[in-house]
Coordinates of C-alpha atoms in Angstrom, one line a residue:
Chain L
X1 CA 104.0 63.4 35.7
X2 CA 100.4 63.2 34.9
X3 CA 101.0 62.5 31.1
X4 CA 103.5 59.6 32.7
X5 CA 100.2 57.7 35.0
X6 CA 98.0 57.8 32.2
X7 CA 98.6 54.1 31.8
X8 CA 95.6 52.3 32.5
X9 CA 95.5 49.5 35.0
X10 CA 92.3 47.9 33.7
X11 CA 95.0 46.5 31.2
X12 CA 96.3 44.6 34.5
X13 CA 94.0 41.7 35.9
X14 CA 94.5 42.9 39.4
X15 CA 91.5 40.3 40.7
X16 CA 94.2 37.8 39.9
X17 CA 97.6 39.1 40.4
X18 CA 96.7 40.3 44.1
X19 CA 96.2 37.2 45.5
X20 CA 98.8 35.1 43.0
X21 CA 101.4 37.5 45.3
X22 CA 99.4 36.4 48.4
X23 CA 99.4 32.6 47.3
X24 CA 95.4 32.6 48.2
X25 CA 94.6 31.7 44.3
X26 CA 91.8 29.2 44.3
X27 CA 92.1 26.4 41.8
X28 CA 89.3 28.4 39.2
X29 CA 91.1 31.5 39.7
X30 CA 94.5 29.6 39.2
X31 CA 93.7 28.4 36.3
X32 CA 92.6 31.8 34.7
X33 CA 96.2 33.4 36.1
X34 CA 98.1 30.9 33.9
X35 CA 96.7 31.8 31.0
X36 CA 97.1 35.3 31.5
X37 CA 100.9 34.6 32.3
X38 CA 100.9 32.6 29.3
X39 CA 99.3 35.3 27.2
X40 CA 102.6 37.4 26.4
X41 CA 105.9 37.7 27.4
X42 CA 105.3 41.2 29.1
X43 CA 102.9 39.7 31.4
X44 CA 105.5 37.6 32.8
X45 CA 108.2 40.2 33.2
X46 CA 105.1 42.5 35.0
X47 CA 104.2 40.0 37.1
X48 CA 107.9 38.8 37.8
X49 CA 108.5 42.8 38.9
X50 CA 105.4 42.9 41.0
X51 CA 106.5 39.6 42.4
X52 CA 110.3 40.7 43.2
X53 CA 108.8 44.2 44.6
X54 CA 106.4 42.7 47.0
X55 CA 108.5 39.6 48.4
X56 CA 111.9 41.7 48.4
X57 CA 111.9 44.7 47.6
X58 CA 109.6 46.2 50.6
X59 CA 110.8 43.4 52.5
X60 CA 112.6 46.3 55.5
X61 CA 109.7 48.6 55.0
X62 CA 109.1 48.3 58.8
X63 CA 112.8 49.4 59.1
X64 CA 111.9 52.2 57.4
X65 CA 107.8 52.8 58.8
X66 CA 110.1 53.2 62.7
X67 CA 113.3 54.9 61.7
X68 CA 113.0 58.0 63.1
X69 CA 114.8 61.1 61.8
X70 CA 114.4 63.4 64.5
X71 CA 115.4 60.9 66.9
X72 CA 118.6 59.9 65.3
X73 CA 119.0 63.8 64.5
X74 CA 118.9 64.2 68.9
X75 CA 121.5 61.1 68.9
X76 CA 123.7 63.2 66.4
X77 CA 123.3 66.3 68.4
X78 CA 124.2 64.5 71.2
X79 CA 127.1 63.1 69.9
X80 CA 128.4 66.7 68.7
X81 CA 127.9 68.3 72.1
X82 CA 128.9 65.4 73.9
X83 CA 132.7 66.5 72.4
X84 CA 132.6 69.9 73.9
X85 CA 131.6 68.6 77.5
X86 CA 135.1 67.4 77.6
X87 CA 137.0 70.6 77.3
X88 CA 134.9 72.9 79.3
X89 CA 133.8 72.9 82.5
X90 CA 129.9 73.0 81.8
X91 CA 127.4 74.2 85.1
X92 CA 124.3 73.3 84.7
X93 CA 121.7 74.3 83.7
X94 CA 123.6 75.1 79.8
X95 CA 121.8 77.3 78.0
X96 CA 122.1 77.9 74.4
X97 CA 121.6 80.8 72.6
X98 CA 119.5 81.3 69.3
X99 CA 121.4 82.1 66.7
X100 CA 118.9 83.1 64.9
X101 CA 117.1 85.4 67.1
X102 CA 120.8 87.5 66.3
X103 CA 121.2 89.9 63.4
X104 CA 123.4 88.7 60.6
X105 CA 126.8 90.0 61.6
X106 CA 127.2 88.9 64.8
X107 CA 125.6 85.3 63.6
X108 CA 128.7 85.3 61.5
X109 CA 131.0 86.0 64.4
X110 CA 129.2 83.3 66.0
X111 CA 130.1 81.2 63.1
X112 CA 133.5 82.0 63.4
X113 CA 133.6 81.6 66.9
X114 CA 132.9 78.2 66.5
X115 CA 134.7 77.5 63.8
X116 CA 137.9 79.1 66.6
X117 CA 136.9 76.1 68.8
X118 CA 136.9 73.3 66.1
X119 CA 140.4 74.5 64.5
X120 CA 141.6 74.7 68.2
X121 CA 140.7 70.8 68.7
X122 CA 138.3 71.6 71.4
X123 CA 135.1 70.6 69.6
X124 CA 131.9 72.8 68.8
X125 CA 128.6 74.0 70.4
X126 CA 125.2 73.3 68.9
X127 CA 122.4 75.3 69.1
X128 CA 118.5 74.7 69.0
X129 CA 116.9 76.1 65.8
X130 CA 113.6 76.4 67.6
X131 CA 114.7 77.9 71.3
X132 CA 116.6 77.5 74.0
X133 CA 117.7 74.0 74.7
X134 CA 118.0 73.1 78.5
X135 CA 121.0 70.6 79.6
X136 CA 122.2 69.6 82.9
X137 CA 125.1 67.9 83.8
X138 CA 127.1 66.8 86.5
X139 CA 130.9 66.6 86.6
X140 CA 133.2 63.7 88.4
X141 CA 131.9 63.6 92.2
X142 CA 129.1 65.7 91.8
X143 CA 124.8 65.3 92.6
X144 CA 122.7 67.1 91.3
X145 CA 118.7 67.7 92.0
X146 CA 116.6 69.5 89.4
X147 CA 113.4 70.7 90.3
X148 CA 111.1 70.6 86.9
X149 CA 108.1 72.9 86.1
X150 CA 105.8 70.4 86.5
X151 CA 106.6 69.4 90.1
X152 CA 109.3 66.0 88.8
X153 CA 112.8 65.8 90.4
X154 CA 115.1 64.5 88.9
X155 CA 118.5 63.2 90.5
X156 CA 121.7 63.4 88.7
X157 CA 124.5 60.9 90.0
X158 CA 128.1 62.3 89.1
X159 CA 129.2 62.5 85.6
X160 CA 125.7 62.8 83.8
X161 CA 124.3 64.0 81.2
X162 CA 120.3 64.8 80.4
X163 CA 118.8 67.2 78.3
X164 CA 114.9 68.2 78.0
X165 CA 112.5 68.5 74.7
X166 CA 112.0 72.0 73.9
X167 CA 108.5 71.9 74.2
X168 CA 109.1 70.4 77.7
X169 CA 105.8 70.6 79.7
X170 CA 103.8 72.2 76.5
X171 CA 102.7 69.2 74.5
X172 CA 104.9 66.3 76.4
X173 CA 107.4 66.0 79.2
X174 CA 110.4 63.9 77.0
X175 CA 113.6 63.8 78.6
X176 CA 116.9 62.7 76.6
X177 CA 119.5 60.9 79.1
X178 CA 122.4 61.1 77.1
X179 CA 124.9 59.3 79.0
X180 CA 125.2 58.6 83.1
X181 CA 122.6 58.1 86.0
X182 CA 119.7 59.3 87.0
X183 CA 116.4 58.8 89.3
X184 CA 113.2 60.7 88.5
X185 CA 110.1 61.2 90.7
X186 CA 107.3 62.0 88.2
X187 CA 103.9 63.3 89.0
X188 CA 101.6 62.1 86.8
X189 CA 99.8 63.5 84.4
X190 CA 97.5 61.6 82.1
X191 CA 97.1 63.8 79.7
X192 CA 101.1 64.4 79.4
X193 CA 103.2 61.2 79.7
X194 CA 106.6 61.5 81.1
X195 CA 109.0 60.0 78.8
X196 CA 112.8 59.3 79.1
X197 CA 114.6 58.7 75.6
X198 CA 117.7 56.8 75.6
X199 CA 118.2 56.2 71.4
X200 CA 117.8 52.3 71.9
X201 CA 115.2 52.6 74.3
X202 CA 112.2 54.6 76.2
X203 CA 110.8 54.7 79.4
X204 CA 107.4 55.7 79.9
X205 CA 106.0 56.3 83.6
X206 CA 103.0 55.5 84.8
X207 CA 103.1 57.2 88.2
X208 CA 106.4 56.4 89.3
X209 CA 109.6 57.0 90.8
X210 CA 112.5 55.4 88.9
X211 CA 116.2 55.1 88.3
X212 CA 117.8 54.8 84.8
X213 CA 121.7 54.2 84.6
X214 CA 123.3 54.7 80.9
X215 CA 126.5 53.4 80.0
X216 CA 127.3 53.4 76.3
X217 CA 126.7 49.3 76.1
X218 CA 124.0 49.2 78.7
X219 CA 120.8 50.7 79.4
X220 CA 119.5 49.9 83.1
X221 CA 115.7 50.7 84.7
X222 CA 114.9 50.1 88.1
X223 CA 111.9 51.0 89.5
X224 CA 111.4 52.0 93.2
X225 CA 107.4 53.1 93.1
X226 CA 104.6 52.7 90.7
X227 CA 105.4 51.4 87.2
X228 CA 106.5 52.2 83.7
X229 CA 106.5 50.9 80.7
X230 CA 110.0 50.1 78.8
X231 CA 110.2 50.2 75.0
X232 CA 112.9 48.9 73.1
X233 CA 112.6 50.8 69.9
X234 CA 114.6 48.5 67.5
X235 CA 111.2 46.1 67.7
X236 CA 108.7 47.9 69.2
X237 CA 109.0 45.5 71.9
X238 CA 107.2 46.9 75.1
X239 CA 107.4 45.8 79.2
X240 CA 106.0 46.8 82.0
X241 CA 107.9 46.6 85.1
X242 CA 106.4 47.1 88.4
X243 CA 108.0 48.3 92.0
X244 CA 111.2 46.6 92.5
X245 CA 111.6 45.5 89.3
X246 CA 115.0 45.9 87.4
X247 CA 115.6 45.4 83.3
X248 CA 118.5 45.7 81.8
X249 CA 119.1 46.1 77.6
X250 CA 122.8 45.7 76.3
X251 CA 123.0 48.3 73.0
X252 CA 127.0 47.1 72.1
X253 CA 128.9 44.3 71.4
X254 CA 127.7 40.9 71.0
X255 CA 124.6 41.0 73.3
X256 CA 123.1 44.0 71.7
X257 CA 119.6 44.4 72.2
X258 CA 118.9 41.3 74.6
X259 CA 117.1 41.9 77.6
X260 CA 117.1 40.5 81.3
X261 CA 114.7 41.4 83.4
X262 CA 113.8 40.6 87.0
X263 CA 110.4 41.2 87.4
X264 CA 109.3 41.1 91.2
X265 CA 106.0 39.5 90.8
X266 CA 107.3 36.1 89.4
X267 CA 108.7 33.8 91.8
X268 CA 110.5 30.3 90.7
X269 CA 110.5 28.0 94.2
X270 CA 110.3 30.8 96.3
X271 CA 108.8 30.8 100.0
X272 CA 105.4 31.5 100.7
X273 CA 107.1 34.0 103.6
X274 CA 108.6 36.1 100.3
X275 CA 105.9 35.6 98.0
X276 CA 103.5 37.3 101.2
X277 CA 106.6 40.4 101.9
X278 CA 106.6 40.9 98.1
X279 CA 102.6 41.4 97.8
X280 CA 102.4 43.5 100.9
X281 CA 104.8 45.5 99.4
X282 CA 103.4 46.2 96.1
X283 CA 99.7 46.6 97.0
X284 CA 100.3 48.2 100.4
X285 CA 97.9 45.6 102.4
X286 CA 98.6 43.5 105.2
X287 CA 98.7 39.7 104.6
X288 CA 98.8 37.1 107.3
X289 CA 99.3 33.5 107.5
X290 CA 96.8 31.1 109.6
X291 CA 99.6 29.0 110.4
X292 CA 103.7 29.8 110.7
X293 CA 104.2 26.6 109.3
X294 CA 102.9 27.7 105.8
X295 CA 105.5 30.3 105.6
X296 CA 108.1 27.6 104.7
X297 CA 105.9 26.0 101.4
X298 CA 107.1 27.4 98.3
X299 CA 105.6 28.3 94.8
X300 CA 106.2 28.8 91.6
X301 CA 103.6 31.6 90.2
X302 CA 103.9 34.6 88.0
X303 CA 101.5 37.6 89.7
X304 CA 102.1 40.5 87.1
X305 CA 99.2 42.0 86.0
X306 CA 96.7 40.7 88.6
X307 CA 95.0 42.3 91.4
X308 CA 95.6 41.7 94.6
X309 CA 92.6 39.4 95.0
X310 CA 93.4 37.8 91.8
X311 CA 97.2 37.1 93.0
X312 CA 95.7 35.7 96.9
X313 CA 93.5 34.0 94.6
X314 CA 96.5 32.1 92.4
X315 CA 99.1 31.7 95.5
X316 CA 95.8 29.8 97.3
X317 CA 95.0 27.4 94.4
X318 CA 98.7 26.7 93.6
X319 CA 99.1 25.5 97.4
X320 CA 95.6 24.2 97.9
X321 CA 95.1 27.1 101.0
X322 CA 91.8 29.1 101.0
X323 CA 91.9 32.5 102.5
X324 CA 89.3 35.2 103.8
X325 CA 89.6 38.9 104.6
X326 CA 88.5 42.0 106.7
X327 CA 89.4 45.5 106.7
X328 CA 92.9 44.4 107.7
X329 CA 94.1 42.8 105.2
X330 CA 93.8 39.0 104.3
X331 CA 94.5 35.6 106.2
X332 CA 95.7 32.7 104.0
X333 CA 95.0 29.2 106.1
X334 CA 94.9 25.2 105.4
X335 CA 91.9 24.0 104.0
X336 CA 90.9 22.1 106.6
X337 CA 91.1 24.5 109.7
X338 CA 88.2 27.0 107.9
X339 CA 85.7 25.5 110.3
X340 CA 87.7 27.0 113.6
Chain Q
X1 CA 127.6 67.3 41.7
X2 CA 124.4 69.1 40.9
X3 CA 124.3 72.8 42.0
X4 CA 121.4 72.1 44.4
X5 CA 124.0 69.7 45.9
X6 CA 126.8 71.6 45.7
X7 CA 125.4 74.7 47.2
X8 CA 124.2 72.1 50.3
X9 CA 128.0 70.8 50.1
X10 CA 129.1 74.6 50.2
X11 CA 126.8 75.6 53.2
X12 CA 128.0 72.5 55.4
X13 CA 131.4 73.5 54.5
X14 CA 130.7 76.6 56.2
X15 CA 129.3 75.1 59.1
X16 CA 125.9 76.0 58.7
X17 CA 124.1 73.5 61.1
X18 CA 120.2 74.3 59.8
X19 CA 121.4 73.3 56.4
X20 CA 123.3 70.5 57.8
X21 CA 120.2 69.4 60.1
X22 CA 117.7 69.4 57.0
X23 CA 120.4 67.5 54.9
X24 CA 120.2 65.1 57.3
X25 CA 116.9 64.7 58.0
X26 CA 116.1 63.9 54.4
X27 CA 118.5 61.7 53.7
X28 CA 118.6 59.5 56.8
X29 CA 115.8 56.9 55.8
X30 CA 118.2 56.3 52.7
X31 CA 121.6 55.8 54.2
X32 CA 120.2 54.3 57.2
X33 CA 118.2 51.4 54.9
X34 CA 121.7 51.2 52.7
X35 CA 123.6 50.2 56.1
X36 CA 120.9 47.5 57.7
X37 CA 121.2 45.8 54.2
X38 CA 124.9 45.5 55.2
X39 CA 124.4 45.0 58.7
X40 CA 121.4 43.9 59.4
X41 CA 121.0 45.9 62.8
X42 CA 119.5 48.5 63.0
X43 CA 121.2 50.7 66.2
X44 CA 124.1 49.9 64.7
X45 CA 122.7 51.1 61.2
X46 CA 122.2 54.3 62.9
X47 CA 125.3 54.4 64.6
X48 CA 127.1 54.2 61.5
X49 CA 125.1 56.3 59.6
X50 CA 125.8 59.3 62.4
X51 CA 129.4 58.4 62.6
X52 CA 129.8 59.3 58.7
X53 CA 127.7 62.5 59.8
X54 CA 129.7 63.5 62.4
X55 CA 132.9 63.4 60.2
X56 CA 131.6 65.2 57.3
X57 CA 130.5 68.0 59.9
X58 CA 133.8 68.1 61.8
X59 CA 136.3 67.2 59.1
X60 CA 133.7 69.1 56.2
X61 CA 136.6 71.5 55.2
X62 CA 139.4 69.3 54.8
X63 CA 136.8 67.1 53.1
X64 CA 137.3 66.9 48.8
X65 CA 134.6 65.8 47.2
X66 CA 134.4 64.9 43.4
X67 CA 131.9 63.0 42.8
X68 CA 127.9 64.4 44.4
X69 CA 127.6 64.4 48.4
X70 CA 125.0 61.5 47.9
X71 CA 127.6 58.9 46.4
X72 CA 130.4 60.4 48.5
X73 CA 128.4 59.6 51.8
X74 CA 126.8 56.2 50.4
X75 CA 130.7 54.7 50.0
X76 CA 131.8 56.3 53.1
X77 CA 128.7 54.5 54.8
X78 CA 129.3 51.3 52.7
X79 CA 133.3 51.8 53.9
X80 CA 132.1 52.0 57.8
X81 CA 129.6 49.2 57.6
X82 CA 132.5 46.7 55.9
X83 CA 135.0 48.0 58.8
X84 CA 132.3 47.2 61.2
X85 CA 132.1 43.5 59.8
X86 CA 135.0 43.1 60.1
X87 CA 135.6 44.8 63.2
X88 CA 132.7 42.2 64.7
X89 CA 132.8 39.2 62.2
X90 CA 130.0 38.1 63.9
X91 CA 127.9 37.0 61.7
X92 CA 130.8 35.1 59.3
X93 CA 128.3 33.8 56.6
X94 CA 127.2 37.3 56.1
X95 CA 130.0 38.2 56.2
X96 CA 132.3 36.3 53.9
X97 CA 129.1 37.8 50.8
X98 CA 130.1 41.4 51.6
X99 CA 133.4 41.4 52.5
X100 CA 134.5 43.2 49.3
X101 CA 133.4 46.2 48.6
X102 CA 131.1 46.3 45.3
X103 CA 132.4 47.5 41.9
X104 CA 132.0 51.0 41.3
X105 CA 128.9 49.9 38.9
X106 CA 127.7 48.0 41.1
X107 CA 127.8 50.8 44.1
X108 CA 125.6 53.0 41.8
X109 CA 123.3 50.3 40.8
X110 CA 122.9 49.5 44.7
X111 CA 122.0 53.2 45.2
X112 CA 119.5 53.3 42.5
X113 CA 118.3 49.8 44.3
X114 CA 117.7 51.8 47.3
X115 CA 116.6 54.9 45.8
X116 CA 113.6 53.0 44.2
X117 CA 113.2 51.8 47.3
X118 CA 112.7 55.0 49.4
X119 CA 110.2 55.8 46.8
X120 CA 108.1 52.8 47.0
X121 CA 108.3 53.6 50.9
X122 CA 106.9 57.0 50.3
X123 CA 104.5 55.8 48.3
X124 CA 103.2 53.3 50.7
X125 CA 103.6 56.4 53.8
X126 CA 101.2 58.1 51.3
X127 CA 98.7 55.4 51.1
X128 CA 95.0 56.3 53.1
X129 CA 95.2 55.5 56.4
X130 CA 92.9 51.9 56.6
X131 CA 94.5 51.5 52.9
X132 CA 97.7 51.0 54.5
X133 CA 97.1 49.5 57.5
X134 CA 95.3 46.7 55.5
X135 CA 98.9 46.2 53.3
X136 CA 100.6 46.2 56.2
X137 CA 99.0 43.1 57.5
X138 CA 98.7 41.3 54.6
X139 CA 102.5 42.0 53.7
X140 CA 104.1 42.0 56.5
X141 CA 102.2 40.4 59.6
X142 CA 101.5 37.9 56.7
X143 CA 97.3 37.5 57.5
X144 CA 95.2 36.0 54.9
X145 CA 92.4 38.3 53.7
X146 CA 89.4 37.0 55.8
X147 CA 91.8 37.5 59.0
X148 CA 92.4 41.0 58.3
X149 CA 88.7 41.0 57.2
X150 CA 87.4 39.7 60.7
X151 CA 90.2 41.6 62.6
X152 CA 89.2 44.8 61.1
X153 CA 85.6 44.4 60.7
X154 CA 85.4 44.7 57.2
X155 CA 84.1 42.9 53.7
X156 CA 86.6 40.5 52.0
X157 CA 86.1 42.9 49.0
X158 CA 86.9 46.2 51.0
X159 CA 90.3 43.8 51.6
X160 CA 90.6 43.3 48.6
X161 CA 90.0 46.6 47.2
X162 CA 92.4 48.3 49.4
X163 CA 95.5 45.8 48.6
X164 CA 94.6 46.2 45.0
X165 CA 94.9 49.9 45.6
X166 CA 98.1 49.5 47.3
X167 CA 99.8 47.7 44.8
X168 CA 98.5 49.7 42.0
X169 CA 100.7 53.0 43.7
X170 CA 103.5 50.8 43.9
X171 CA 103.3 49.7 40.1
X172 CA 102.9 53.1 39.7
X173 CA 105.9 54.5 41.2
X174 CA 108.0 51.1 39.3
X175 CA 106.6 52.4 36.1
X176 CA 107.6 55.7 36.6
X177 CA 110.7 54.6 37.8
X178 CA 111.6 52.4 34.6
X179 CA 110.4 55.2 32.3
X180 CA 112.7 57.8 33.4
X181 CA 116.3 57.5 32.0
X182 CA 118.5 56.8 35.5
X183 CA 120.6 59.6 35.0
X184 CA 117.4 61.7 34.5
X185 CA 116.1 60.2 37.1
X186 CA 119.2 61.0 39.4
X187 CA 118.3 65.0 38.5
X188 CA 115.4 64.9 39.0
X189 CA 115.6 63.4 42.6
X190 CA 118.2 66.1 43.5
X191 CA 116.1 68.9 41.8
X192 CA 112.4 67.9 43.3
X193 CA 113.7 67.4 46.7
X194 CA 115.2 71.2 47.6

């Protein structure tokens, strides 16, 4: 190869074909690049491949930089034992054997054991390469709670499947829900974020109970304490969603990868009386009004991501009230009664 | 089919999932970019690609193949994206440019495409680290030098430099890649990657 790279790029005016491809040529340097082009046919055809290359051909690089092979390798797996849940009646915890731990001969009777199950239509079992891989399941009609090592619980709802990382608890806490429902109650560790894979999408925690409901054309978060973060992998895109918050991302048919999201912290037209339930909710402090009558006025106002203060502070200016506070809580009034 | 290949081909056949896993894993970035080029999505992509997966693994020895594994799994990829299309027809323009499947030519010429493309890929994954965060945002958040200059806190000649650099590996890897004989070049990618 080295005999192959010997060609020297000082042959190539690089000062001028960098930012030809970038369109930032200034009129001097412009001026210069023509001649160059019009120096020799093989200029042209160099620059015409450097052109083609850097407009198209790493045009789905970013496909590429966020495909994930060990990801889509889990949603292959997945698939592959999701074919021998139906013939067998799995208990849970499912523990697989390593084959490799096993001497030679009885691997190969392992083989053929499996290869007994696919001939007899019922459809194989996979096995981790690096350990043993947990699975829990639940069948029709069935709840399940799992305590984990690291003091989560997780609640199956019947006819679901999850599965945890190998190095669960080690270096992360990653949970795959392969198909069904399920509601977590993480304890929360900074250091080790709490992650639940779907393929399309991820949920991270940020001290939080949650429920996530997977259907194969829907994924479904709602969140009942704290917050997490939701990442929809196909663009990276990320959103938080607080404590009664609900988002929903279609993965099939012709809504695929559109989001809803109802996000408890924006209001369109709503009552004062909700806006104040909502807060006192979320932030755990008691908010009263000065004056009944106030309860009726309504707002439009998007609160996520402020503080408490910050949010009294926005639901006074967009109604023209004022407000003060004690230990209690906070009392939002008129203007003019502040005197009384 | 190469030996390397058709001792791969032979080891799947025998359902030997760590040679079937790492088969996978090496090839995915390539079928997977081969089926967004059709589709354009890229669950879907994925979908696809693990559908043709999960049928060479279950159906692998019922399965003949003639030609390598590569082009055998590239047309049955092409074959499940075209279904898809026209499964979905939902995006008709797109649509009505791929409905045929392409020429036997033109199927290995499209697998060179993206063979060239993998590599320029690599190439870029192998850039330093500010090199290639730098042609990232020049290429493809599309910021003119000084931006990525202020944003980064660098000189416009450090920019500069590293873009340069950048496209020099890619030139690089297009040289080396118009040098090589294709069917050379086909060896050698099935040699140097087992």
């Amino acid at each position: 190869m080295d005999s192959q790279s010997t060609y020297t790029y000082d042959d190539l005016p690089w000062q001028l074909i960098v930012p030809a491809l970038q369109g930032e040529l200034s009129p001097e340097e412009s001026g210069r690049f023509e001649e160059w082009l019009a120096a020799s046919p093989a200029n042209r055809e160099k620059y015409q491949r450097l052109l083609h290359i850097w407009q198209e051909g790493i045009a789905d690089y970013t496909v590429y930089e966020q495909a994930d092979e060990k990801q889509a390798w889990e949603a292959l797996r997945g698939r592959l034992d999701a074919g021998s849940a139906t013939d067998r009646d799995l208990t849970a915890p499912v523990i697989h054997a390593d084959f490799k731990k096993r001497p030679a001969l009885t691997r190969r009777w392992a083989v053929a054991a499996a290869l007994v199950l696919v001939a007899g239509g019922s459809a194989l079992w996979w096995v981790s390469r690096k350990g043993e891989v947990v699975q829990y399941e639940t069948v029709m009609g069935e709840q399940k709670t799992v305590a984990l090592p690291d003091g989560s619980t997780i609640v199956l709802q019947q006819q679901t499947r999850l599965r945890l990382s190998d190095d669960y608890n080690k270096n992360a806490r990653t949970i795959v829900l392969l198909s069904g429902q399920a509601s977590f109650d993480v304890s929360h560790q900074q250091q080790r974020p709490f992650v639940v894979d779907m393929d399309a999408a991820s949920v991270k925690d940020i001290g939080t109970s949650f429920t996530i409901a997977r259907t194969p054309d829907s994924i479904t978060v709602t969140v009942s304490s704290g917050k997490v973060a939701f990442t929809k992998k196909e663009t990276g895109e990320v959103r938080e969603l607080s404590a009664g918050g609900e988002i929903c991302l279609y993965t099939s048919s012709a809504h695929r990868g559109e989001i809803t999201m109802t996000d408890p912290l924006r209001f369109d037209n709503s009552p004062l009386s909700k806006v104040i339930a909502v807060l006192q909710k979320q932030y755990g402090k008691n908010i009263r009004l000065g004056d009944s009558t106030l309860a009726r006025k309504r707002l439009t106002v998007h609160l996520d991501g402020e503080s408490l203060e910050d949010a009294i502070k926005t639901v006074c200016a967009s109604l023209n009230l004022d407000y003060s506070s004690d230990e209690t809580g906070y009392i939002l009034k008129k203007k003019d009664d502040k005197i009384k | 089919m190469s030996p390397e290949e058709d001792k791969i081909w032979r080891s799947i056949q025998r359902k030997d999932g760590e040679v079937f896993e790492n088969f996978y894993k090496d090839h995915y970035k390539f079928f997977l970019l081969a089926a967004c080029k059709y589709l354009g999505d890229v669950p879907l992509a994925q979908e696809v690609v693990n559908d043709v997966f999960v049928r060479l693994w279950q159906d692998a020895e019922r399965i003949d193949i003639q030609s390598s594994l590569r082009s055998y799994l590239y047309r049955a990829v092409v074959n499940r994206c075209l279904n898809e299309l026209d499964k979905n027809k939902r995006d008709r323009q797109h649509f009505q440019e791929l409905k045929h499947r392409p020429e036997e030519t033109a199927e290995w010429k499209e697998m060179e495409d993206n063979e060239l493309k993998i590599r320029l890929y690599r190439a870029i994954d192998e850039l330093p680290e500010q090199c290639r965060k730098v042609f990232r945002m020049s290429r493809f958040e599309e910021l003119k030098q000084q931006e990525i200059a202020d944003r980064l806190g660098i000189s416009i000649k450090t920019v500069k430099n590293h873009i340069t650099h950048a496209l020099q590996q890619l030139n690089r890897v297009l040289d080396e890649w118009n040098t090589l004989p294709v069917l050379l070049a086909m060896i050698k990618y099935f040699f140097g990657h087992h």
